[in-house]
Coordinates of C-alpha atoms in Angstrom, one line a residue:
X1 CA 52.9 -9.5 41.4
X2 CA 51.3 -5.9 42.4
X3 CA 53.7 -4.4 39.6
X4 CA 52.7 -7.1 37.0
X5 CA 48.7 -6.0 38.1
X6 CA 49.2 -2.4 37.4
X7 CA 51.0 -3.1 34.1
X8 CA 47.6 -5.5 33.0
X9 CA 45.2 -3.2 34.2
X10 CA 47.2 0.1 32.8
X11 CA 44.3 2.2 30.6
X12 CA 44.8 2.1 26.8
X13 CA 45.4 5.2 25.1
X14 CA 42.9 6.8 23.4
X15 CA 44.3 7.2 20.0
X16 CA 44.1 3.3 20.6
X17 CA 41.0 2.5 22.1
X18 CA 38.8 1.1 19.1
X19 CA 35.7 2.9 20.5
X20 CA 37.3 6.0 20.4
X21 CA 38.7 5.4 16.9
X22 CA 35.3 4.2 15.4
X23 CA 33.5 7.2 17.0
X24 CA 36.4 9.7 15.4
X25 CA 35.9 7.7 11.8
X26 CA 31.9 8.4 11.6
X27 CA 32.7 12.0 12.8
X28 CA 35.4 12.5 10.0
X29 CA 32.9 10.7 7.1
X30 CA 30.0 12.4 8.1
X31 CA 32.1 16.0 8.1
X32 CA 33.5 14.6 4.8
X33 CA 29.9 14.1 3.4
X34 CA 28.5 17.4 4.6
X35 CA 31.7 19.4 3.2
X36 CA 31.0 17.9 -0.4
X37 CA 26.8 17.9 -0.3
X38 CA 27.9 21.6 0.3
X39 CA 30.2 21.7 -2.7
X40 CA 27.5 20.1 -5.0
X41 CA 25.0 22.9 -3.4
X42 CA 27.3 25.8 -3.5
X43 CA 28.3 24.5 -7.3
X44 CA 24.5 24.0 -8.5
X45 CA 23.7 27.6 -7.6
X46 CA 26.2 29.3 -8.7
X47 CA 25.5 27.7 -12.0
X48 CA 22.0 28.9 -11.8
X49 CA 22.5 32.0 -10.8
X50 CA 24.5 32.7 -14.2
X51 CA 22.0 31.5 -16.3
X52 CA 19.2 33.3 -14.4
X53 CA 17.6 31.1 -12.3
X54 CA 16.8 30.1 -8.8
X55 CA 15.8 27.5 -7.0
X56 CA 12.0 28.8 -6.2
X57 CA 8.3 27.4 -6.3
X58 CA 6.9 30.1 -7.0
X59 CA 6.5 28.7 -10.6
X60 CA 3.7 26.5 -9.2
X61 CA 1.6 29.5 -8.3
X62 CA 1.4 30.6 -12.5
X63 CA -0.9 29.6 -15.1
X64 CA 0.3 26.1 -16.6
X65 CA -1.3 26.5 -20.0
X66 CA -1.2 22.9 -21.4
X67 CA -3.8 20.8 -22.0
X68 CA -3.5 17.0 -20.5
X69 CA -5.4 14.2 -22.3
X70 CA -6.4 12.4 -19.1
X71 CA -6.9 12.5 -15.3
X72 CA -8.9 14.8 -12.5
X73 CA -10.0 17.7 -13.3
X74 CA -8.0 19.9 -14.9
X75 CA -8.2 22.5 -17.5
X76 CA -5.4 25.3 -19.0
X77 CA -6.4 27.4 -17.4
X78 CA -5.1 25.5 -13.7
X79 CA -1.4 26.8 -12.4
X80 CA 1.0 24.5 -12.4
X81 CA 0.8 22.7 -9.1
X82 CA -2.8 21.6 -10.0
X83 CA -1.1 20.1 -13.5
X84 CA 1.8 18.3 -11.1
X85 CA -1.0 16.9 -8.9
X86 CA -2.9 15.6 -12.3
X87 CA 0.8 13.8 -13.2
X88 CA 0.9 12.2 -9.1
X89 CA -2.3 11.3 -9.5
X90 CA -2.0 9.2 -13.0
X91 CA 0.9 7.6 -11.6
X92 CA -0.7 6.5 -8.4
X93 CA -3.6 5.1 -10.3
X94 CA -1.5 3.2 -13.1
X95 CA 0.9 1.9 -10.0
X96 CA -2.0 1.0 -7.8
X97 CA -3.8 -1.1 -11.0
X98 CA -1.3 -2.5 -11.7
X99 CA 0.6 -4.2 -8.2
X100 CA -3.2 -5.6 -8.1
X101 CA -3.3 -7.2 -11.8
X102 CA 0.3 -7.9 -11.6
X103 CA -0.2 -9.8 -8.4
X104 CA -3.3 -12.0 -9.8
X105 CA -1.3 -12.5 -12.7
X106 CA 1.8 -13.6 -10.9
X107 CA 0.1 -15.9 -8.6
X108 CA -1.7 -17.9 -11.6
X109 CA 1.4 -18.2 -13.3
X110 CA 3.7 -19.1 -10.6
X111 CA 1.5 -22.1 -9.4
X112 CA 0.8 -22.7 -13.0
X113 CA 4.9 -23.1 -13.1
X114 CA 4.6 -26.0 -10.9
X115 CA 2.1 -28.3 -12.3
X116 CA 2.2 -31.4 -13.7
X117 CA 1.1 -30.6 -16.7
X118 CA 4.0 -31.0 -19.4
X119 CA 2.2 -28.1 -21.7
X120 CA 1.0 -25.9 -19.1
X121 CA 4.5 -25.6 -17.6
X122 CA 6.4 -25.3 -21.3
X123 CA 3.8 -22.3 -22.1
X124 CA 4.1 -20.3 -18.8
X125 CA 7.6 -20.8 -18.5
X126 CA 8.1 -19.9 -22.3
X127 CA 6.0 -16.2 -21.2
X128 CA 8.2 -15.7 -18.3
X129 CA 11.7 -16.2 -20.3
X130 CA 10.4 -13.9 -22.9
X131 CA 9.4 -11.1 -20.7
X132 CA 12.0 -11.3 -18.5
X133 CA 14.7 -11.1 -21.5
X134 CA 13.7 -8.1 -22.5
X135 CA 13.2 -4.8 -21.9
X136 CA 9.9 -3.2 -20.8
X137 CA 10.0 0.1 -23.2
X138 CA 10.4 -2.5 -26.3
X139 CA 7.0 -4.2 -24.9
X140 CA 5.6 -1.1 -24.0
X141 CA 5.9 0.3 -27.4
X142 CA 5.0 -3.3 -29.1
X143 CA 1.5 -2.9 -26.9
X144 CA 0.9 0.7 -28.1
X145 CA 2.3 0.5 -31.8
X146 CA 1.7 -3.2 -32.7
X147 CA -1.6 -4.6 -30.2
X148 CA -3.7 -1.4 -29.6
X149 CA -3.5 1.0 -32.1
X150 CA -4.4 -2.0 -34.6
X151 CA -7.6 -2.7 -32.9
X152 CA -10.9 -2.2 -34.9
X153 CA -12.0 1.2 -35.3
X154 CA -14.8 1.8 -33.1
X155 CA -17.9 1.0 -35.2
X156 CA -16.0 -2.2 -35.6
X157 CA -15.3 -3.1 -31.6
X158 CA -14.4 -6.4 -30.3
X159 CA -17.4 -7.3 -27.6
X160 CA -16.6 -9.2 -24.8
X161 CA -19.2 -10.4 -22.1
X162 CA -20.4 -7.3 -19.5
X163 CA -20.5 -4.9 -22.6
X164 CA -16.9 -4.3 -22.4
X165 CA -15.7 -3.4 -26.0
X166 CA -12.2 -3.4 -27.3
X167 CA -11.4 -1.0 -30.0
X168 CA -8.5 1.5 -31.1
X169 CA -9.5 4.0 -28.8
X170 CA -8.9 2.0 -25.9
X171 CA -11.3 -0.1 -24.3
X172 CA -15.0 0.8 -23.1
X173 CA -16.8 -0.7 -20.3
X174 CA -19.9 0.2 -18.0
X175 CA -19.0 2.5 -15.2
X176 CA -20.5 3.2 -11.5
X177 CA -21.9 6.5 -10.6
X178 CA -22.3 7.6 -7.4
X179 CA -25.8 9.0 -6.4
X180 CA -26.2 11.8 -3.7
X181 CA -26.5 9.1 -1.1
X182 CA -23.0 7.9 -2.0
X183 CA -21.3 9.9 0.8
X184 CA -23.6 8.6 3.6
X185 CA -23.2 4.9 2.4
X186 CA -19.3 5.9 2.1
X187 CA -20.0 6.3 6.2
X188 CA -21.7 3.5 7.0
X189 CA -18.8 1.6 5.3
X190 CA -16.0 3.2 7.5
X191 CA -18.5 2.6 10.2
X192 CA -18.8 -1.2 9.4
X193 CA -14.9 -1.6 8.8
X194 CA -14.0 0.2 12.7
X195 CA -16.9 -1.7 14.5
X196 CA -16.0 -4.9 12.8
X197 CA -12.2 -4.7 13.5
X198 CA -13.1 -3.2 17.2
X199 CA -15.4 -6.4 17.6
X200 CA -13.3 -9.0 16.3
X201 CA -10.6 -7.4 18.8
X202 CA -12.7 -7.3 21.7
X203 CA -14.1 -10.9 21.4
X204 CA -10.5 -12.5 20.6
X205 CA -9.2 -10.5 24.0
X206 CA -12.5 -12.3 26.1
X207 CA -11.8 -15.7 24.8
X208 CA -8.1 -15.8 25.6
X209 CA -8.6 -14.2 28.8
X210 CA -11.8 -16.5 29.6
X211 CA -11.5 -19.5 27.3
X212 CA -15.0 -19.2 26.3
X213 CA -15.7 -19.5 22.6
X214 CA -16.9 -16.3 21.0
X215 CA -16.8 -16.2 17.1
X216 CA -15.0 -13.1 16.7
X217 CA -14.4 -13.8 13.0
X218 CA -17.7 -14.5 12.7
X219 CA -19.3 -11.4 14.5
X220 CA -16.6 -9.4 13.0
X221 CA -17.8 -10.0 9.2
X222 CA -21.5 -9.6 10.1
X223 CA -20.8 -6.4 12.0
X224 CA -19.0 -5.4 8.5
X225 CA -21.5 -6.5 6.3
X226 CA -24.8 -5.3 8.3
X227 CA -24.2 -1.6 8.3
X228 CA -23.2 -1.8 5.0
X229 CA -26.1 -3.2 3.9
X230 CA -28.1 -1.0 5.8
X231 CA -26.6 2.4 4.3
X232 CA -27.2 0.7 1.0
X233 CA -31.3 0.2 1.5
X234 CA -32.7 2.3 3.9
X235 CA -31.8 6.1 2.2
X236 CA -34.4 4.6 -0.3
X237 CA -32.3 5.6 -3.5
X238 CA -28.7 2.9 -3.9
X239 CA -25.5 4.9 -3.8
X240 CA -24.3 3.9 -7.3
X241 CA -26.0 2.9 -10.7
X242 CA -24.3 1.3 -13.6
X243 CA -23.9 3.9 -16.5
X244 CA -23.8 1.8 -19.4
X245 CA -21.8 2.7 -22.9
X246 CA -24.0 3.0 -25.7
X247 CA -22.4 3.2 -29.5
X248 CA -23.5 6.2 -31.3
X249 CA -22.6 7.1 -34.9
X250 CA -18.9 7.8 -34.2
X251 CA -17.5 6.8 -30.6
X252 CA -19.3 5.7 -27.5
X253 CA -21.7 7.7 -25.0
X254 CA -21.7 7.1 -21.2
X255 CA -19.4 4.3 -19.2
X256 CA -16.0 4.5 -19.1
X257 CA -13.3 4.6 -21.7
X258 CA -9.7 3.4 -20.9
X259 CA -7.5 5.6 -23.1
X260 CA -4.9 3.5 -25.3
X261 CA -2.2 5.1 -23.9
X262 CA -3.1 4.1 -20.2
X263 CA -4.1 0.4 -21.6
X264 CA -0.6 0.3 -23.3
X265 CA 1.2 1.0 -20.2
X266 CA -1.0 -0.7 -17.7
X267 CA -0.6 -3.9 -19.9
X268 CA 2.6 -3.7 -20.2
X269 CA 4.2 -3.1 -16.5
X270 CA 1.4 -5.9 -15.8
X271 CA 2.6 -8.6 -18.4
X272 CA 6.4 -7.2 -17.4
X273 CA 5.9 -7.5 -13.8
X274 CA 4.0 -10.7 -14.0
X275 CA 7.1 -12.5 -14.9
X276 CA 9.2 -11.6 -11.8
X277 CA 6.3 -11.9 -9.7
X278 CA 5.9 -15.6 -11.4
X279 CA 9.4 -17.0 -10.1
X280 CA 9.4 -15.3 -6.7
X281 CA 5.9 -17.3 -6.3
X282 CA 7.9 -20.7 -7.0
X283 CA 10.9 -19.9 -5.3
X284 CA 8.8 -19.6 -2.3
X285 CA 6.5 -22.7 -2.9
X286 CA 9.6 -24.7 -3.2
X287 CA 11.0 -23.5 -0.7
X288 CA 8.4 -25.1 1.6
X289 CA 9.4 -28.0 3.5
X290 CA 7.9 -31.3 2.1
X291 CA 7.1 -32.7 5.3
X292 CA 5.0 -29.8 5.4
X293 CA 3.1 -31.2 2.3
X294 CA 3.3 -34.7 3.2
X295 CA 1.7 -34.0 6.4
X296 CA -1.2 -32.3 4.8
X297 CA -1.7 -35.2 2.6
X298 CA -1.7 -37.4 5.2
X299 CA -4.9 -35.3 6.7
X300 CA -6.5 -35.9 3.5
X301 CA -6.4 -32.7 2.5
X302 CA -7.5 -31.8 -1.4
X303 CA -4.7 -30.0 -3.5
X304 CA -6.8 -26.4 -3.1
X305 CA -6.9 -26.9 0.6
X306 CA -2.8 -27.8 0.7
X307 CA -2.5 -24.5 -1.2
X308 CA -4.3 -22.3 1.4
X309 CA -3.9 -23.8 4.7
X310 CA -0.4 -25.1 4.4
X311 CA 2.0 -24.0 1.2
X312 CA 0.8 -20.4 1.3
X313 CA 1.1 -19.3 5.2
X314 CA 4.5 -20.9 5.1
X315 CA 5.5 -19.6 1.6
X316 CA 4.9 -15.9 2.3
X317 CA 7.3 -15.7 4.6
X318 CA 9.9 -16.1 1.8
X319 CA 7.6 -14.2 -1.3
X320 CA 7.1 -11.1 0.9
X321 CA 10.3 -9.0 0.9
X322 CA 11.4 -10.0 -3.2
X323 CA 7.6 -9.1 -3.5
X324 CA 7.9 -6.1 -2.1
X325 CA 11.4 -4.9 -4.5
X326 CA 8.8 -5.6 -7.3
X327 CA 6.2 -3.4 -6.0
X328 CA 8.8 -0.6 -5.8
X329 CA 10.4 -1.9 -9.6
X330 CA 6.3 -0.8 -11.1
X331 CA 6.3 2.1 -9.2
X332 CA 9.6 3.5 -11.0
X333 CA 9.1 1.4 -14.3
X334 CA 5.8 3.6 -14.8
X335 CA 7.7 7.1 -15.4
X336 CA 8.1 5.2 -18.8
X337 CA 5.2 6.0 -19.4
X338 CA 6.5 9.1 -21.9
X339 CA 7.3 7.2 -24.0
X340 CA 3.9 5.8 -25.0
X341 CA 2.5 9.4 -24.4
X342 CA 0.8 9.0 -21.2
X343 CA 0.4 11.8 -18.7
X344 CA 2.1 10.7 -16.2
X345 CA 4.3 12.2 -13.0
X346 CA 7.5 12.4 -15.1
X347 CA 5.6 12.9 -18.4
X348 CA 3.8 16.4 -16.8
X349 CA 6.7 17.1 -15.4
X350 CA 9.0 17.1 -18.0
X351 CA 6.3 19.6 -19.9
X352 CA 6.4 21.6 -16.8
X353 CA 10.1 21.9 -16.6
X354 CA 10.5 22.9 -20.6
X355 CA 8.0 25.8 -20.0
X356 CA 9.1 27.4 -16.8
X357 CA 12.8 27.0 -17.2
X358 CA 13.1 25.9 -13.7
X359 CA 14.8 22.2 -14.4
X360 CA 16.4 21.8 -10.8
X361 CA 12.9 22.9 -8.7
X362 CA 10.6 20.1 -10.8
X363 CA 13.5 17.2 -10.7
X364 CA 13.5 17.9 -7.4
X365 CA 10.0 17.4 -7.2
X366 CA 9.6 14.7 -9.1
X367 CA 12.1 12.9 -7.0
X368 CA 10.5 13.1 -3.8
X369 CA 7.2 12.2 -5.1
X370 CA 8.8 9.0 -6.1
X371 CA 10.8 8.3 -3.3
X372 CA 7.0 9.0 -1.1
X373 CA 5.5 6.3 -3.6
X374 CA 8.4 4.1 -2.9
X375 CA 8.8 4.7 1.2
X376 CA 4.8 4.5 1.8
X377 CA 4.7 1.1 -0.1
X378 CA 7.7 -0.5 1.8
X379 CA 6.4 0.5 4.8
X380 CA 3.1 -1.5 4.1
X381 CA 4.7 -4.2 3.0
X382 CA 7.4 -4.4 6.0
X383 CA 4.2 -4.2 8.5
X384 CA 2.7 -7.0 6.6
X385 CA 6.0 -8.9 6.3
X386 CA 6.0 -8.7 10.2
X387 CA 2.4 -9.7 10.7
X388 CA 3.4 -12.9 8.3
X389 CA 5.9 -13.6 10.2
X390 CA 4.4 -13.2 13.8
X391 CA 1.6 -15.2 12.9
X392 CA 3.9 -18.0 11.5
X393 CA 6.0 -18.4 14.4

């Protein structure tokens, strides 16, 4: 019996332990991923050492040269980092507009999707088949070439209410200006957002540590709307006043005009986006239990109030992480941009890699400013995926 103990309880070897085999398996394919990442490098500059060039940034440091229709302020006479930034900053502003309008647009047609109305559902599913069936630089360049660019002329704008005109320059609508008391309403703002969060925060601690009732939604939203309110009055001048466009003999004075090329691409990754955004909107109101909705209707709830309190808590949880893919999908989709000739990241880029000869440098670049975009919007989205689902459960 002692003899038959020993043999049970005799050590595996370890060129046979599984442990030590997994271990010895990651070592060898992270070794073997190191040894050809060193290949690739020790490849690339050879190559450009032969033809002259290096893998610097100097470049950024030089005078870019170029002009660039639209953006922040920029000029020729601007090195080429400032011209980079212009190209971050277009994309940022074309991705940010357009998760928000995609979004609306999304939501409206999703729920639109599942009503009962036989035409309603025929039209918004007829939109989504088409835009999803084909490609976004066909509808990009159908927006620019067929839908913007055969607008009026200007003298000739289409006026919608709010004195927003339409026209083959792009579309013109008032604009805010800040005054010089912008900056100090800009703090009371912050102010009122802190103070309100740190109330609500304070007041929801006390009332589940007490049980006393204490309205912290309530005194949170007046603690964020007072000191607003109060930087907007009491400097004596407002912050902002509305600049509005006034048609003079051959374009437009003062407000804000939308370049075609931005309206082209902001319409389309919109419109494009939509779509996706659309179905992942059903999926997830589907996807709710009807128990759920028969309960709701049992409380004699109206179909707005169904909507809010019950379908779309529960639905989130499931329209969140697709959601999020999509966000990333615009992000990316906008370096098409070029192709309608807006100034984007890829777009000034590209301009900046023809005219310095230094390809590898600016790809590289352009890659991590991408791969920022992409990582900082995930993140948000994961933190608000886990807030969904914490307050779910």
């Amino acid at each position: 019996m002692a003899q038959q103990a020993r043999f049970h309880h005799q050590p595996v070897p370890f060129w046979r332990d599984v442990r030590v085999l997994a271990i010895f398996t990651q070592i060898l394919f992270l070794l073997v991923v190191i040894l050809v990442a060193g290949l690739l490098y020790a490849n690339m500059t050879h190559a450009l050492a032969q033809r002259g060039l290096s893998l610097g940034f100097g470049f950024l440091k030089l005078e870019a040269g170029f002009e660039i229709g639209e953006g922040i302020r920029y000029s020729p006479s601007d090195t080429y980092g400032r011209a980079f930034l212009v190209g971050v900053v277009n994309t940022l502003l074309v991705s940010g507009l357009g998760i928000l309008f995609a979004t609306i647009l999304g939501v409206i047609v999703g729920v639109a999707r599942l009503s009962n109305n036989w035409l309603l559902t025929r039209i918004v599913g007829a939109y989504i088949e088409l835009i999803r069936n084909t490609p976004l630089l066909v509808q990009l360049v159908f927006w620019y070439f067929a839908v913007i660019l055969q607008l009026p002329p200007v003298r000739q704008s289409l006026e919608l209410p709010g004195n927003i005109y339409i026209h083959q320059r792009g579309v013109t609508m008032p604009w805010l200006i800040p005054s010089p008391t912008f900056k100090l309403w800009l703090l009371t703002l912050a102010a009122g957002i802190i103070l309100g969060i740190l109330a609500w925060r304070v007041l929801i601690q006390y009332q589940l540590r007490t049980g006393r009732t204490t309205y912290p939604i309530t005194v949170g939203l007046i603690v964020f709307i007072v000191l607003p309110i109060l930087g907007w009055y009491l400097p004596g001048e407002t912050p902002v006043s509305w600049e509005m466009p006034v048609l003079q003999r051959f374009n437009f004075t003062g407000g804000r005009t939308l370049t075609p090329e931005f309206t082209a691409l902001l319409v389309g990754l919109v419109v494009y986006t939509g779509a996706f955004i659309a179905e992942i909107v059903r999926a997830g109101i589907q996807a709710v239990p009807r128990g759920q909705l028969e309960a709701a209707r049992a409380l004699g709830l109206s179909n707005a109030q169904m909507l809010r309190l019950v379908i779309f808590p529960q639905a989130l949880r499931i329209i969140i992480p697709p959601l999020t893919s999509q966000y990333l999908n615009l992000a990316k989709n906008s370096s098409l941009a070029i192709a309608v000739g807006y100034p984007d990241l890829f777009a000034v880029g590209g301009t900046i890699a023809n005219q310095t000869g230094q390809p590898v440098p600016v790809i590289i670049m352009i890659m991590s400013s991408y791969l920022s975009i992409s990582l900082l919007t995930a993140l948000f989205m994961n933190w608000y995926n886990r807030r969904v689902q914490f307050v779910v459960r």
